[in-house]
Amino acid sequence: MSAVLVEQREHVLVIVLNRPEAMNSVNAEVSAGVGEALERAEADPEIRAVVLTGAGERAFCAGADLKALSRGESILAPGHEDWNLAGYVRHPISKPTIAAVNGFALGGGTELVLASDLAVAADTATFGLPEVARGLFAAAGGAFRLPEQLPRKVAMEMILTGEPITAARALELGLINRVVPAAEVLDAALALAGRITENAPLAVQASKRVALGLLDGKLADDAAWDQTNREIVAVAQTADMREGAVAFAQKRKPNWQAR
């Protein structure tokens, strides 16, 4: 079974993270499948919006596949590592993207939402960046995008404590656009996408490029990514990072050493 399902519905391309048994966590197959779907959407004039969602009822996306990482496997798309997590978080396109958050979206799941233009969430969804509790940090754009999209002190509390927020709170803060019953998430996202596709497609795409500073398929955020990459390389070599992984596996509280 494919780890990513892709379906075109009129002018909307629906991308489904299809690993419900693994909480739709991201491995290399997911990153390649999503990234290729975005390339298709960008190239096809008949596709005017993209909806990203997860299979199943529990999770939108649980972030990186930790089992794959523990085996030493890359979770990035082969040959397109620059697309970053899920082939999505550093892969901007001119077509509007909508996250249909069907369940919890912690860590990388929240980073997918941050990388989307719009978001519709189930009333059961939760959002957060818990990486600091594991000896890491949100290195797929979360550490710099959350303060851009939320009030700074609220974002800093989420980043530094790792505590999650509910869908209702995310709506209040402007992280998402709609909260609906879980069974209605995809339909609500498709309705929002459909409203967008009623407008002139080239004007919509130009509006997005100007709003986001998107030029030649790139955003003006290279400095933030460069710092993120330097910091995660350093943090990944610490004893605390290893302790965080072991403590998580052993279901105990970590013993941090600040080294």
Tab-separated table of C-alpha atoms in Angstrom:
chain	number	residue	atom	x	y	z
A	1	MET	CA	0.000	0.000	0.000
A	2	SER	CA	1.293	3.417	-0.951
A	3	ALA	CA	2.373	5.682	1.894
A	4	VAL	CA	0.828	8.643	0.066
A	5	LEU	CA	-2.486	8.716	-1.787
A	6	VAL	CA	-3.186	11.406	-4.373
A	7	GLU	CA	-6.569	12.222	-5.882
A	8	GLN	CA	-7.711	15.110	-8.046
A	9	ARG	CA	-11.178	16.439	-7.255
A	10	GLU	CA	-12.110	18.973	-9.908
A	11	HIS	CA	-9.462	21.694	-9.517
A	12	VAL	CA	-8.185	20.479	-6.125
A	13	LEU	CA	-5.413	17.942	-5.548
A	14	VAL	CA	-5.943	15.958	-2.348
A	15	ILE	CA	-2.806	14.447	-0.787
A	16	VAL	CA	-3.292	11.868	1.970
A	17	LEU	CA	-0.549	10.733	4.353
A	18	ASN	CA	-1.445	7.044	4.332
A	19	ARG	CA	0.349	5.442	7.268
A	20	PRO	CA	-2.387	5.329	9.918
A	21	GLU	CA	-0.729	2.355	11.626
A	22	ALA	CA	2.299	4.617	12.237
A	23	MET	CA	0.259	7.726	13.061
A	24	ASN	CA	1.072	9.010	9.561
A	25	SER	CA	4.668	9.581	10.585
A	26	VAL	CA	7.087	10.659	7.884
A	27	ASN	CA	9.577	8.347	6.199
A	28	ALA	CA	11.378	8.697	2.871
A	29	GLU	CA	8.431	7.262	0.931
A	30	VAL	CA	6.093	9.854	2.426
A	31	SER	CA	8.505	12.696	1.669
A	32	ALA	CA	8.946	11.556	-1.920
A	33	GLY	CA	5.235	11.010	-2.496
A	34	VAL	CA	4.140	14.354	-1.099
A	35	GLY	CA	6.956	16.228	-2.814
A	36	GLU	CA	6.132	14.690	-6.190
A	37	ALA	CA	2.456	15.521	-5.726
A	38	LEU	CA	3.338	19.165	-5.073
A	39	GLU	CA	5.441	19.212	-8.232
A	40	ARG	CA	2.452	17.838	-10.153
A	41	ALA	CA	0.173	20.474	-8.662
A	42	GLU	CA	2.520	23.300	-9.562
A	43	ALA	CA	2.928	22.116	-13.162
A	44	ASP	CA	-0.737	21.372	-13.937
A	45	PRO	CA	-2.849	24.463	-14.725
A	46	GLU	CA	-6.003	22.472	-13.989
A	47	ILE	CA	-4.937	22.112	-10.347
A	48	ARG	CA	-5.632	25.341	-8.501
A	49	ALA	CA	-5.364	24.312	-4.840
A	50	VAL	CA	-3.929	21.503	-2.706
A	51	VAL	CA	-5.378	19.841	0.399
A	52	LEU	CA	-3.077	17.813	2.673
A	53	THR	CA	-4.616	15.430	5.208
A	54	GLY	CA	-3.919	12.203	7.082
A	55	ALA	CA	-5.519	8.774	6.906
A	56	GLY	CA	-7.463	7.445	9.872
A	57	GLU	CA	-9.101	9.210	12.781
A	58	ARG	CA	-6.282	9.531	15.330
A	59	ALA	CA	-3.482	11.503	13.724
A	60	PHE	CA	-2.871	14.070	11.038
A	61	CYS	CA	0.874	13.490	11.315
A	62	ALA	CA	3.087	12.419	14.215
A	63	GLY	CA	6.198	13.951	12.651
A	64	ALA	CA	9.319	11.990	11.786
A	65	ASP	CA	9.256	8.185	11.765
A	66	LEU	CA	11.459	7.543	14.799
A	67	LYS	CA	11.786	3.848	13.979
A	68	ALA	CA	13.211	4.685	10.561
A	69	LEU	CA	15.620	7.161	12.130
A	70	SER	CA	16.696	4.584	14.729
A	71	ARG	CA	17.641	2.265	11.865
A	72	GLY	CA	19.816	4.998	10.391
A	73	GLU	CA	17.441	5.630	7.499
A	74	SER	CA	16.835	9.043	5.977
A	75	ILE	CA	13.258	10.304	6.138
A	76	LEU	CA	13.780	12.820	3.321
A	77	ALA	CA	12.945	12.372	-0.352
A	78	PRO	CA	15.921	10.811	-2.182
A	79	GLY	CA	17.464	13.423	-4.459
A	80	HIS	CA	15.254	16.160	-3.017
A	81	GLU	CA	16.456	16.496	0.540
A	82	ASP	CA	16.011	20.262	0.147
A	83	TRP	CA	12.229	19.739	0.313
A	84	ASN	CA	12.794	18.796	3.963
A	85	LEU	CA	10.202	17.044	6.153
A	86	ALA	CA	7.436	15.248	4.230
A	87	GLY	CA	8.658	16.814	0.994
A	88	TYR	CA	6.557	19.776	2.116
A	89	VAL	CA	7.901	22.148	4.754
A	90	ARG	CA	10.537	23.709	2.493
A	91	HIS	CA	8.779	23.121	-0.804
A	92	PRO	CA	6.669	26.215	-1.497
A	93	ILE	CA	4.442	26.304	-4.575
A	94	SER	CA	2.286	29.031	-6.102
A	95	LYS	CA	-0.937	27.059	-5.679
A	96	PRO	CA	-2.666	27.589	-2.293
A	97	THR	CA	-2.172	24.757	0.200
A	98	ILE	CA	-4.649	23.781	2.913
A	99	ALA	CA	-3.952	21.434	5.827
A	100	ALA	CA	-6.988	19.329	6.773
A	101	VAL	CA	-5.952	18.345	10.293
A	102	ASN	CA	-7.921	15.203	11.102
A	103	GLY	CA	-6.252	14.377	14.434
A	104	PHE	CA	-3.295	15.264	16.598
A	105	ALA	CA	-0.550	17.213	14.888
A	106	LEU	CA	2.378	17.341	17.265
A	107	GLY	CA	5.977	18.100	16.294
A	108	GLY	CA	6.312	17.638	12.563
A	109	GLY	CA	2.538	17.638	12.220
A	110	THR	CA	2.391	21.198	13.513
A	111	GLU	CA	5.279	22.086	11.204
A	112	LEU	CA	3.211	20.875	8.231
A	113	VAL	CA	0.405	23.171	9.370
A	114	LEU	CA	2.832	26.078	9.702
A	115	ALA	CA	4.036	25.434	6.140
A	116	SER	CA	0.467	25.488	4.783
A	117	ASP	CA	-1.338	28.622	3.640
A	118	LEU	CA	-4.585	27.719	5.406
A	119	ALA	CA	-5.738	25.071	7.857
A	120	VAL	CA	-8.987	23.401	8.880
A	121	ALA	CA	-8.904	21.212	11.989
A	122	ALA	CA	-11.022	18.646	13.759
A	123	ASP	CA	-12.303	19.733	17.145
A	124	THR	CA	-10.243	16.865	18.584
A	125	ALA	CA	-6.954	18.030	17.038
A	126	THR	CA	-4.000	19.160	19.129
A	127	PHE	CA	-0.955	21.164	18.124
A	128	GLY	CA	2.464	21.617	19.668
A	129	LEU	CA	6.224	21.362	19.392
A	130	PRO	CA	7.272	18.854	22.094
A	131	GLU	CA	10.790	18.275	20.766
A	132	VAL	CA	12.521	20.007	23.701
A	133	ALA	CA	11.184	17.284	26.000
A	134	ARG	CA	13.176	14.787	23.925
A	135	GLY	CA	16.444	16.716	23.809
A	136	LEU	CA	15.804	18.212	20.366
A	137	PHE	CA	14.014	21.226	18.906
A	138	ALA	CA	11.547	21.889	16.093
A	139	ALA	CA	14.016	21.845	13.207
A	140	ALA	CA	11.554	21.516	10.306
A	141	GLY	CA	10.650	25.188	10.394
A	142	GLY	CA	8.677	25.207	13.624
A	143	ALA	CA	11.183	27.118	15.750
A	144	PHE	CA	11.077	30.178	13.496
A	145	ARG	CA	7.647	29.894	11.859
A	146	LEU	CA	5.616	29.642	15.057
A	147	PRO	CA	6.800	33.077	16.311
A	148	GLU	CA	6.001	34.474	12.854
A	149	GLN	CA	2.440	33.177	12.905
A	150	LEU	CA	1.432	33.530	16.575
A	151	PRO	CA	1.925	36.276	19.160
A	152	ARG	CA	5.590	35.986	20.066
A	153	LYS	CA	5.218	35.256	23.766
A	154	VAL	CA	2.566	32.618	23.139
A	155	ALA	CA	4.810	31.008	20.540
A	156	MET	CA	7.801	31.125	22.858
A	157	GLU	CA	5.832	29.434	25.630
A	158	MET	CA	4.855	26.621	23.256
A	159	ILE	CA	8.411	26.232	21.954
A	160	LEU	CA	10.157	26.362	25.334
A	161	THR	CA	7.698	24.275	27.366
A	162	GLY	CA	6.698	21.839	24.638
A	163	GLU	CA	3.109	22.015	25.888
A	164	PRO	CA	0.342	21.416	23.312
A	165	ILE	CA	-2.742	23.510	22.576
A	166	THR	CA	-6.241	22.472	21.571
A	167	ALA	CA	-7.901	23.152	18.239
A	168	ALA	CA	-10.102	25.770	19.897
A	169	ARG	CA	-7.043	27.600	21.232
A	170	ALA	CA	-5.282	27.301	17.860
A	171	LEU	CA	-8.301	28.919	16.204
A	172	GLU	CA	-8.341	31.706	18.789
A	173	LEU	CA	-4.650	32.409	18.128
A	174	GLY	CA	-5.023	32.350	14.336
A	175	LEU	CA	-2.924	29.238	13.743
A	176	ILE	CA	-5.870	27.658	11.900
A	177	ASN	CA	-8.884	28.991	9.989
A	178	ARG	CA	-11.722	26.643	10.951
A	179	VAL	CA	-12.624	24.066	13.602
A	180	VAL	CA	-15.225	21.477	12.630
A	181	PRO	CA	-16.379	18.066	13.874
A	182	ALA	CA	-13.810	15.400	13.031
A	183	ALA	CA	-16.022	13.738	10.419
A	184	GLU	CA	-16.289	17.010	8.491
A	185	VAL	CA	-12.635	18.032	8.256
A	186	LEU	CA	-11.924	17.000	4.678
A	187	ASP	CA	-15.249	18.324	3.402
A	188	ALA	CA	-14.625	21.662	5.104
A	189	ALA	CA	-11.131	21.890	3.622
A	190	LEU	CA	-12.475	21.021	0.174
A	191	ALA	CA	-15.170	23.669	0.534
A	192	LEU	CA	-12.525	26.264	1.389
A	193	ALA	CA	-10.401	25.120	-1.541
A	194	GLY	CA	-13.451	25.251	-3.795
A	195	ARG	CA	-14.130	28.832	-2.787
A	196	ILE	CA	-10.557	29.740	-3.703
A	197	THR	CA	-10.803	28.010	-7.087
A	198	GLU	CA	-13.810	30.163	-7.993
A	199	ASN	CA	-11.371	33.052	-8.353
A	200	ALA	CA	-8.999	33.772	-11.230
A	201	PRO	CA	-6.212	31.181	-10.778
A	202	LEU	CA	-3.309	33.300	-11.989
A	203	ALA	CA	-4.415	36.196	-9.792
A	204	VAL	CA	-4.650	33.849	-6.796
A	205	GLN	CA	-1.160	32.513	-7.458
A	206	ALA	CA	0.309	35.993	-7.898
A	207	SER	CA	-1.365	37.065	-4.657
A	208	LYS	CA	0.230	34.178	-2.787
A	209	ARG	CA	3.676	34.869	-4.225
A	210	VAL	CA	3.520	38.520	-3.200
A	211	ALA	CA	2.037	37.784	0.235
A	212	LEU	CA	4.755	35.255	1.061
A	213	GLY	CA	7.668	36.787	-0.833
A	214	LEU	CA	7.832	33.696	-3.036
A	215	LEU	CA	10.247	34.159	-5.939
A	216	ASP	CA	11.344	31.426	-8.342
A	217	GLY	CA	9.959	28.764	-6.036
A	218	LYS	CA	11.872	30.016	-2.989
A	219	LEU	CA	10.983	31.985	0.117
A	220	ALA	CA	13.249	34.607	1.640
A	221	ASP	CA	13.966	32.467	4.699
A	222	ASP	CA	17.369	30.995	3.865
A	223	ALA	CA	19.016	32.584	6.916
A	224	ALA	CA	16.482	30.994	9.276
A	225	TRP	CA	16.962	27.592	7.664
A	226	ASP	CA	20.755	27.930	7.745
A	227	GLN	CA	20.692	28.681	11.468
A	228	THR	CA	18.215	25.850	12.078
A	229	ASN	CA	20.468	23.391	10.284
A	230	ARG	CA	23.565	24.501	12.212
A	231	GLU	CA	21.776	24.279	15.541
A	232	ILE	CA	20.226	20.848	14.949
A	233	VAL	CA	23.594	19.393	13.924
A	234	ALA	CA	25.055	20.646	17.210
A	235	VAL	CA	22.108	19.534	19.356
A	236	ALA	CA	22.011	16.097	17.737
A	237	GLN	CA	25.538	15.428	18.995
A	238	THR	CA	24.741	16.124	22.651
A	239	ALA	CA	24.441	13.644	25.478
A	240	ASP	CA	21.078	15.180	26.320
A	241	MET	CA	19.707	14.252	22.905
A	242	ARG	CA	20.733	10.633	23.448
A	243	GLU	CA	19.294	10.709	26.973
A	244	GLY	CA	16.024	12.071	25.628
A	245	ALA	CA	15.688	9.202	23.166
A	246	VAL	CA	16.545	6.568	25.774
A	247	ALA	CA	14.217	8.061	28.384
A	248	PHE	CA	11.381	8.176	25.863
A	249	ALA	CA	11.936	4.527	24.935
A	250	GLN	CA	12.077	3.559	28.622
A	251	LYS	CA	9.042	5.714	29.455
A	252	ARG	CA	10.838	7.625	32.207
A	253	LYS	CA	11.715	11.223	32.946
A	254	PRO	CA	15.008	12.319	31.322
A	255	ASN	CA	18.033	13.197	33.436
A	256	TRP	CA	19.383	16.275	31.675
A	257	GLN	CA	23.086	17.150	31.972
A	258	ALA	CA	23.302	20.227	29.705
A	259	ARG	CA	26.051	18.595	27.682
